Short mmCIF file of C-alpha atoms and ligand atoms in Angstrom, two decimals:
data_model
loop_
_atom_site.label_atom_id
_atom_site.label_comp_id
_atom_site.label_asym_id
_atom_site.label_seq_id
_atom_site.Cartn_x
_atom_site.Cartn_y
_atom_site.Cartn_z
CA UNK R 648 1.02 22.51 18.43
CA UNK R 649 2.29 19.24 17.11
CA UNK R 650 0.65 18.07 13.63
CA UNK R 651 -1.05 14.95 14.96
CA UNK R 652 -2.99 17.27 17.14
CA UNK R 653 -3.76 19.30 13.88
CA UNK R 654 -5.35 16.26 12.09
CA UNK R 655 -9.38 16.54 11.70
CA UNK R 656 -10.32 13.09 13.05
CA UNK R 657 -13.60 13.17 10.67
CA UNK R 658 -11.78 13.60 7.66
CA UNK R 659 -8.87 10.51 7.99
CA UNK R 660 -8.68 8.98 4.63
CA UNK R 661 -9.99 5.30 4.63
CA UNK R 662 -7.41 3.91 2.74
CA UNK R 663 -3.88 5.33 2.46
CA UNK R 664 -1.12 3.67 0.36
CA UNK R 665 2.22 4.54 -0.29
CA UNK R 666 5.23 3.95 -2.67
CA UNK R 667 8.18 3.56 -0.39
CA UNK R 668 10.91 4.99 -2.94
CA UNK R 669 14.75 6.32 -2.93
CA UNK R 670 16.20 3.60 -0.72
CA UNK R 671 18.93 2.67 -3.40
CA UNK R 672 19.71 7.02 -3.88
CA UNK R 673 19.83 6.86 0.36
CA UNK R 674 22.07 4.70 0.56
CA UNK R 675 24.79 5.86 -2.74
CA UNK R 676 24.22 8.94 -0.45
CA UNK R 677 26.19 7.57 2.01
CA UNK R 678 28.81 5.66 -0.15
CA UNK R 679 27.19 2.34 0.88
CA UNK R 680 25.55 -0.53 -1.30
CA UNK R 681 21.86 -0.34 -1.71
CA UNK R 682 20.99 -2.85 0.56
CA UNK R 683 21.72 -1.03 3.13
CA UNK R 684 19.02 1.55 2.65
CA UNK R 685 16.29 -0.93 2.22
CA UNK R 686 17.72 -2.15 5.82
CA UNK R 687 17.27 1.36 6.94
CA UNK R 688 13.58 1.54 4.80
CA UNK R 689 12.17 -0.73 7.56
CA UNK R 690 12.94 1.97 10.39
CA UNK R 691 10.26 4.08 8.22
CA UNK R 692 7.87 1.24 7.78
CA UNK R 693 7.40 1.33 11.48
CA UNK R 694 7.51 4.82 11.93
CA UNK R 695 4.22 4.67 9.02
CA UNK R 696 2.31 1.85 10.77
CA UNK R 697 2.57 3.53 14.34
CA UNK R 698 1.67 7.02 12.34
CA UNK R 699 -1.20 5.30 10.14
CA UNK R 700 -2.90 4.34 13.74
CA UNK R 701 -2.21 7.02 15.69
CA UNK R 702 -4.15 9.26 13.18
CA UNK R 703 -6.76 6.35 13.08
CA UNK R 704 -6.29 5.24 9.25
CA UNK R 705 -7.96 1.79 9.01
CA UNK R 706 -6.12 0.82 5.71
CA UNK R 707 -2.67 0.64 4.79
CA UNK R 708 -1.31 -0.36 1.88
CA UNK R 709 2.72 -0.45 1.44
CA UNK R 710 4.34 -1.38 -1.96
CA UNK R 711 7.51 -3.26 -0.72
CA UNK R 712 8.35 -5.74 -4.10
CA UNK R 713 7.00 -4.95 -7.75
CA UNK R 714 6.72 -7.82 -10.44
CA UNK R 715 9.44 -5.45 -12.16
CA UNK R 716 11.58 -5.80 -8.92
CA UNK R 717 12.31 -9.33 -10.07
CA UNK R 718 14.67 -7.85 -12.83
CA UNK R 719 16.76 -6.37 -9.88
CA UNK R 720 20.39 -8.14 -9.47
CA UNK R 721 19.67 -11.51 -7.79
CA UNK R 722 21.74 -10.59 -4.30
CA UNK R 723 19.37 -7.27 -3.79
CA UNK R 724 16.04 -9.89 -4.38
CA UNK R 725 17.65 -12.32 -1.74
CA UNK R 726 18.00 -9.78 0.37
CA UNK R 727 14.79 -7.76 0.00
CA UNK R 728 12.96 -11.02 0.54
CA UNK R 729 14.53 -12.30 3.34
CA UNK R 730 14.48 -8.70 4.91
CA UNK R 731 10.86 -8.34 4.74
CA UNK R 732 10.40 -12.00 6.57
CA UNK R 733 12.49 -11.56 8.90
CA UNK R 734 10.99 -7.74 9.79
CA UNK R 735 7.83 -9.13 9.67
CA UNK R 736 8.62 -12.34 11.87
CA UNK R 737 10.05 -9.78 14.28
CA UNK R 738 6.96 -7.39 14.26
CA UNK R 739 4.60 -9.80 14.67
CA UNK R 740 3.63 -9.84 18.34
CA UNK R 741 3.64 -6.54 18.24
CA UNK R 742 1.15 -6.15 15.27
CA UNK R 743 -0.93 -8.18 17.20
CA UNK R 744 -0.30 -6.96 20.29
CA UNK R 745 -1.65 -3.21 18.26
CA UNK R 746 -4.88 -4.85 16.93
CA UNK R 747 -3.50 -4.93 13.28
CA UNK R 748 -4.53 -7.83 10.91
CA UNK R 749 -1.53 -8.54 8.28
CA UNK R 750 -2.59 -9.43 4.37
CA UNK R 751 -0.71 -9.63 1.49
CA UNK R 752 -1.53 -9.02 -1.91
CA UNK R 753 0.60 -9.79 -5.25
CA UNK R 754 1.22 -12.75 -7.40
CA UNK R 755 2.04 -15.57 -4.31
CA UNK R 756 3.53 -18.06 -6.73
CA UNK R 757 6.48 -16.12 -7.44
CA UNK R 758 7.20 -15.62 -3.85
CA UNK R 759 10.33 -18.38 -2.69
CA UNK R 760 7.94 -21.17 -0.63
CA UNK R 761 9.87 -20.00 2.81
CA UNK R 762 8.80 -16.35 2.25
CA UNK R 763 5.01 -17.09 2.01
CA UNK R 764 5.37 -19.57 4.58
CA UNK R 765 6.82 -17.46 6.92
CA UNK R 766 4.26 -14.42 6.25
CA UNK R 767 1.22 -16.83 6.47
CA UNK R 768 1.92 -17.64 9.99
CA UNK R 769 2.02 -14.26 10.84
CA UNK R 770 -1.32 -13.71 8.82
CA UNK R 771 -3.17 -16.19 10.71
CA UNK R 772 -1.84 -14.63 13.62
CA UNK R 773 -3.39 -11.58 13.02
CA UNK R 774 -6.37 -12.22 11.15
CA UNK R 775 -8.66 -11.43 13.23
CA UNK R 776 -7.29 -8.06 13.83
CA UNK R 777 -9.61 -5.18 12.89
CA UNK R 778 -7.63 -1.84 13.95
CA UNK R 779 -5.58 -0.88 11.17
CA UNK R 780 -5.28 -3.72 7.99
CA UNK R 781 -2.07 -3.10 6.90
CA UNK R 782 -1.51 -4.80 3.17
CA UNK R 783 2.20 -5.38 1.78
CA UNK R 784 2.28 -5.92 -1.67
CA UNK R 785 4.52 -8.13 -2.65
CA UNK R 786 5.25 -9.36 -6.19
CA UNK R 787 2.85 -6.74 -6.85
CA UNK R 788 1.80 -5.37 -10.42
CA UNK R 789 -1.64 -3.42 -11.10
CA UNK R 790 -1.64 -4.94 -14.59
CA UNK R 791 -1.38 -8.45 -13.38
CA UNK R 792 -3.88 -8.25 -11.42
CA UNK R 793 -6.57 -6.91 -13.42
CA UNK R 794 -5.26 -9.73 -16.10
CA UNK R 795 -5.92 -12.48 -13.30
CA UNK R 796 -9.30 -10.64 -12.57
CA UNK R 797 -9.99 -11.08 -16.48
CA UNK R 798 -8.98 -14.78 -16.13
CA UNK R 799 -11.13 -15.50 -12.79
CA UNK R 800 -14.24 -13.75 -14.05
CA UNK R 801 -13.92 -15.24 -17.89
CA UNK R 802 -14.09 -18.64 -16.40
CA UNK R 803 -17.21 -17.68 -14.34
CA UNK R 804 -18.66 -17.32 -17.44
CA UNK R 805 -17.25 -20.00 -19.63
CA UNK R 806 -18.90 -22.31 -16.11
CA UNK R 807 -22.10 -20.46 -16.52
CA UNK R 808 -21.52 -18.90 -13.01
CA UNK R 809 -21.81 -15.93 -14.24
CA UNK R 810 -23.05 -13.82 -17.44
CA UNK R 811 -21.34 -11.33 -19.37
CA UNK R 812 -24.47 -8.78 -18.80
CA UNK R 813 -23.42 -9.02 -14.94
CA UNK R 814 -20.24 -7.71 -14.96
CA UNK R 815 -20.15 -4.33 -13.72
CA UNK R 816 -17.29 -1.87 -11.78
CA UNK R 817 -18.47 -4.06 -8.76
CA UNK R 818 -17.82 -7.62 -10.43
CA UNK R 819 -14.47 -6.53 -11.14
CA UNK R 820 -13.94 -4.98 -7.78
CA UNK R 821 -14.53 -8.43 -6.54
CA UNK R 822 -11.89 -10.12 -8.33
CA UNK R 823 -8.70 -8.08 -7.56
CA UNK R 824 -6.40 -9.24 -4.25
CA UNK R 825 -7.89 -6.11 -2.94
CA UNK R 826 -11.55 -7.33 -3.50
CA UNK R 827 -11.73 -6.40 0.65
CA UNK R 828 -9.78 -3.26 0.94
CA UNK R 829 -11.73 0.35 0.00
CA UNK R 830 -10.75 2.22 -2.67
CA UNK R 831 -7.63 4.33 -2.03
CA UNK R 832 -8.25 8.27 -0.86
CA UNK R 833 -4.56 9.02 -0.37
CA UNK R 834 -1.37 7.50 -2.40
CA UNK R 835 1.85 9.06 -1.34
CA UNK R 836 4.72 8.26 -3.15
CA UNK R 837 8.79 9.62 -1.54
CA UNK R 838 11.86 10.51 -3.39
CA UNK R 839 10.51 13.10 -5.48
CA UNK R 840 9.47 10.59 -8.37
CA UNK R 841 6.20 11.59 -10.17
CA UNK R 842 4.88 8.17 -10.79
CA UNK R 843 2.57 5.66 -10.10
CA UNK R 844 4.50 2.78 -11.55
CA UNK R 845 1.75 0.18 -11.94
CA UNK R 846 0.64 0.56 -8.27
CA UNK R 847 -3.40 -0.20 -7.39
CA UNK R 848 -4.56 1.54 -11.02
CA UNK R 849 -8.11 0.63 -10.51
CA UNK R 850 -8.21 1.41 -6.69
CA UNK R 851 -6.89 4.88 -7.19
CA UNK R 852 -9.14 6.04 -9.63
CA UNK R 853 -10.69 9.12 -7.24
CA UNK R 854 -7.38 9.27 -4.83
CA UNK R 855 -5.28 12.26 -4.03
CA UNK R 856 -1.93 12.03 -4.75
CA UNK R 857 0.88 13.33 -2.50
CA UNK R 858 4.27 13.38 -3.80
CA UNK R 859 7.29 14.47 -1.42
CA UNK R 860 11.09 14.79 -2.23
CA UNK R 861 11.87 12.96 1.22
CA UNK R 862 14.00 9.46 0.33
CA UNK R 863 12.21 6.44 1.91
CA UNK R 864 14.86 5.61 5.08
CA UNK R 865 14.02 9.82 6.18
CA UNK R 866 10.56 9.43 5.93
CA UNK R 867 8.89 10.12 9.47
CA UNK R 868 5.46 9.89 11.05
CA UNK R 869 5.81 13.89 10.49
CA UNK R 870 5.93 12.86 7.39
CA UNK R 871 3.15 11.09 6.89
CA UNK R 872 0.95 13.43 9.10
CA UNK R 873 1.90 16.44 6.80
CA UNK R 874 0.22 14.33 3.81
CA UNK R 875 -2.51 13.71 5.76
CA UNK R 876 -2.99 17.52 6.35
CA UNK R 877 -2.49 18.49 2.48
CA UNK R 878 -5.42 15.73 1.96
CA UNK R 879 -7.87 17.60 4.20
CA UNK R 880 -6.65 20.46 2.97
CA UNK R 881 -8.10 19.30 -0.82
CA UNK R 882 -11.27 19.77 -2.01
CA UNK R 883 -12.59 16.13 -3.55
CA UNK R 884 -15.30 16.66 -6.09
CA UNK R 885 -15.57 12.93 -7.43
CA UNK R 886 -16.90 14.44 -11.08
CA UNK R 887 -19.37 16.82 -8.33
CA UNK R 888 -19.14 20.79 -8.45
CA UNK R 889 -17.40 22.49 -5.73
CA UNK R 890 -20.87 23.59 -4.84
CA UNK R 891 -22.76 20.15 -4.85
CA UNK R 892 -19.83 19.18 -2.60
CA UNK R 893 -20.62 21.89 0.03
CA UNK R 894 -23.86 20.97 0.53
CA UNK R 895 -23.48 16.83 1.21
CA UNK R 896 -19.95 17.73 2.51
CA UNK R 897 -18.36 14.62 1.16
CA UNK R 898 -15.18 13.62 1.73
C1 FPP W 582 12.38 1.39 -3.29
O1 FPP W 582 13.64 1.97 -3.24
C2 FPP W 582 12.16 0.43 -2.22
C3 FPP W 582 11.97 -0.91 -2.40
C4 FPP W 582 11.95 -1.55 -3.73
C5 FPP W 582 11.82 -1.83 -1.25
C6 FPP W 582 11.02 -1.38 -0.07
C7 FPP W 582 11.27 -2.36 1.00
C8 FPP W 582 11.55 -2.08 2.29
C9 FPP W 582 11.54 -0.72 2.87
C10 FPP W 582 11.93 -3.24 3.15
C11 FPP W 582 11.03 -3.63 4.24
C12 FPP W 582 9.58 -3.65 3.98
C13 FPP W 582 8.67 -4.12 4.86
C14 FPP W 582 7.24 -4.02 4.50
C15 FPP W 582 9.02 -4.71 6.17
P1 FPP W 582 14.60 1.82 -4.49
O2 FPP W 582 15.49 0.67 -4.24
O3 FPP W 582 13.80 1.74 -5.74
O4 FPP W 582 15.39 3.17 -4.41
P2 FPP W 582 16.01 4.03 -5.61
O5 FPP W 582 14.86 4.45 -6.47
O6 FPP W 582 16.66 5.17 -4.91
O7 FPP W 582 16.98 3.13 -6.33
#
C-alpha cells in the first residue's frame, strides 16, 4: 500500500511548516560548492508543495532565508535570492494553475527591491487562491516579529486605538505576518538538527515536532507523508488528559 493511501484524511494537520536544512552538508557531500545544493533544495520544494496538497494540507509554511542568513558570504545571499525569484517566477502558472495562493512573510525591507517586486506579481497572481496557502519566509526571524508586533500594538495604544487591558493572546495573534495563517500542528525540520532556530515561536506553541536525518535536496513527498503519519500517530493533549482527549477526540 503506498503511504499517501495510509494517511487518515480527518486527521491532516492544518498548518504544517518546515525547516528546509543540510543543503550546504549535500552539497560538500558531493565535493561541490554550497550553492549547488540550495539549486538542488528547490527539486524538494516542489516535491513538498505537490505532497502538502495531495494529502490535503491547507497551510504551508517553508523557511527559505533567516534574518541570520544575511551574515552568510555575500555570493551565497545573491544567489539564494535570485534563486528563489527566479523558482518562483517559473512556478507561478503552475501555482495558480493548482489553486495555491502565494504570501510571504519576513522583514520586506531587507529584501533587494527586484526580489519583492518580482514575488508580488506572483502574489497578486495568486491571491485569490484558496487550496493550499503556501507561505515562504523570507528574511524571516520569530524574534523580529514579535518585536514589530510590540511596536504595532504599542502605538495602538500611545493613538488611543487601543488599551493596554485589551491585549490578550488574540491581540497579539493579530499583529504577527502570520496574523492569517492557523497556528502550526506539525514543524518538521531535515538534516538531523534538533532546533527550532527562531522559526514561528509563538505559532508553534502546541505543534508536534518531527525531526528527520534526511538532508534537504533528498527530501521526498515520502518524506513528508511519513511525518504526516508519525503526527497521527501522536496523541495531542493541549494541557488535556489522555482521557479528556478520548472523549472530544481532538486533534
Ligand atoms: C538550509 O541549508 C537551506 C537554506 C538556507 C535555503 C533554502 C532555500 C532553498 C531550498 C531555495 C529555494 C526555495 C524556494 C522556496 C523556491 P543550509 O545551507 O543551512 O545547509 P547546511 O546546514 O548543511 O549548511
Amino acid at each position: 500500500m503506498d503511504i499517501l493511501s495510509q494517511i487518515d484524511s480527518q486527521k491532516v494537520p492544518k498548518h504544517v511548516a518546515v525547516i528546509m536544512d543540510g543543503n550546504g552538508r549535500w552539497a560538500k557531500l558531493r565535493g561541490k560548492p554550497r550553492v549547488f545544493g540550495h539549486k538542488n533544495g528547490v527539486k524538494s520544494v516542489r516535491e513538498v508543495i505537490d505532497a502538502a496538497g495531495n494529502a490535503g494540507v491547507k497551510t504551508l509554511t517553508l523557511y527559505a532565508f533567516s534574518t541570520e542568513n544575511w551574515k552568510r558570504p555575500k555570493a551565497e545571499v545573491k544567489t539564494l535570492m535570485a534563486l528563489l525569484l527566479t523558482s518562483l517566477k517559473k512556478e507561478a502558472k503552475e501555482l495558480n494553475k493548482n489553486n495555491i495562493k502565494l504570501q510571504i512573510i519576513g522583514n520586506q525591507e531587507s529584501l533587494p527591491k527586484s526580489v519583492l517586486k518580482g514575488l508580488n506579481k506572483v502574489i497578486e497572481l495568486t491571491k485569490n487562491n484558496d487550496a493550499l496557502t503556501l507561505t515562504i519566509a523570507l528574511s524571516y526571524g520569530s524574534r523580529e516579529e514579535i518585536v514589530n508586533a510590540i511596536k504595532n500594538i504599542s502605538k495602538k495604544i500611545v493613538n488611543n486605538q487601543l488599551s493596554i487591558e485589551e491585549i490578550d493572546e488574540n491581540i497579539i495573534n493579530n499583529h504577527l505576518y502570520t496574523f492569517t495563517l492557523p497556528d502550526v500542528d506539525l514543524m518538521i525540520r531535515t538534516s538531523g538538527e534538533k532546533r527550532i532556530s527562531n522559526f514561528l515561536l509563538w505559532q508553534i506553541a502546541y505543534a508536534e515536532l518531527h525531526f528527520t536525518d534526511v538532508l534537504w535536496p533528498d527530501f521526498t513527498k515520502n518524506d513528508f507523508y511519513n511525518a504526516l503519519l508519525e503526527y497521527q500517530n501522536r496523541e495531542r493533549r493541549f494541557g488535556k488528559t489522555g482521557e479528556q482527549i478520548e472523549t472530544t477526540n481532538e486533534i
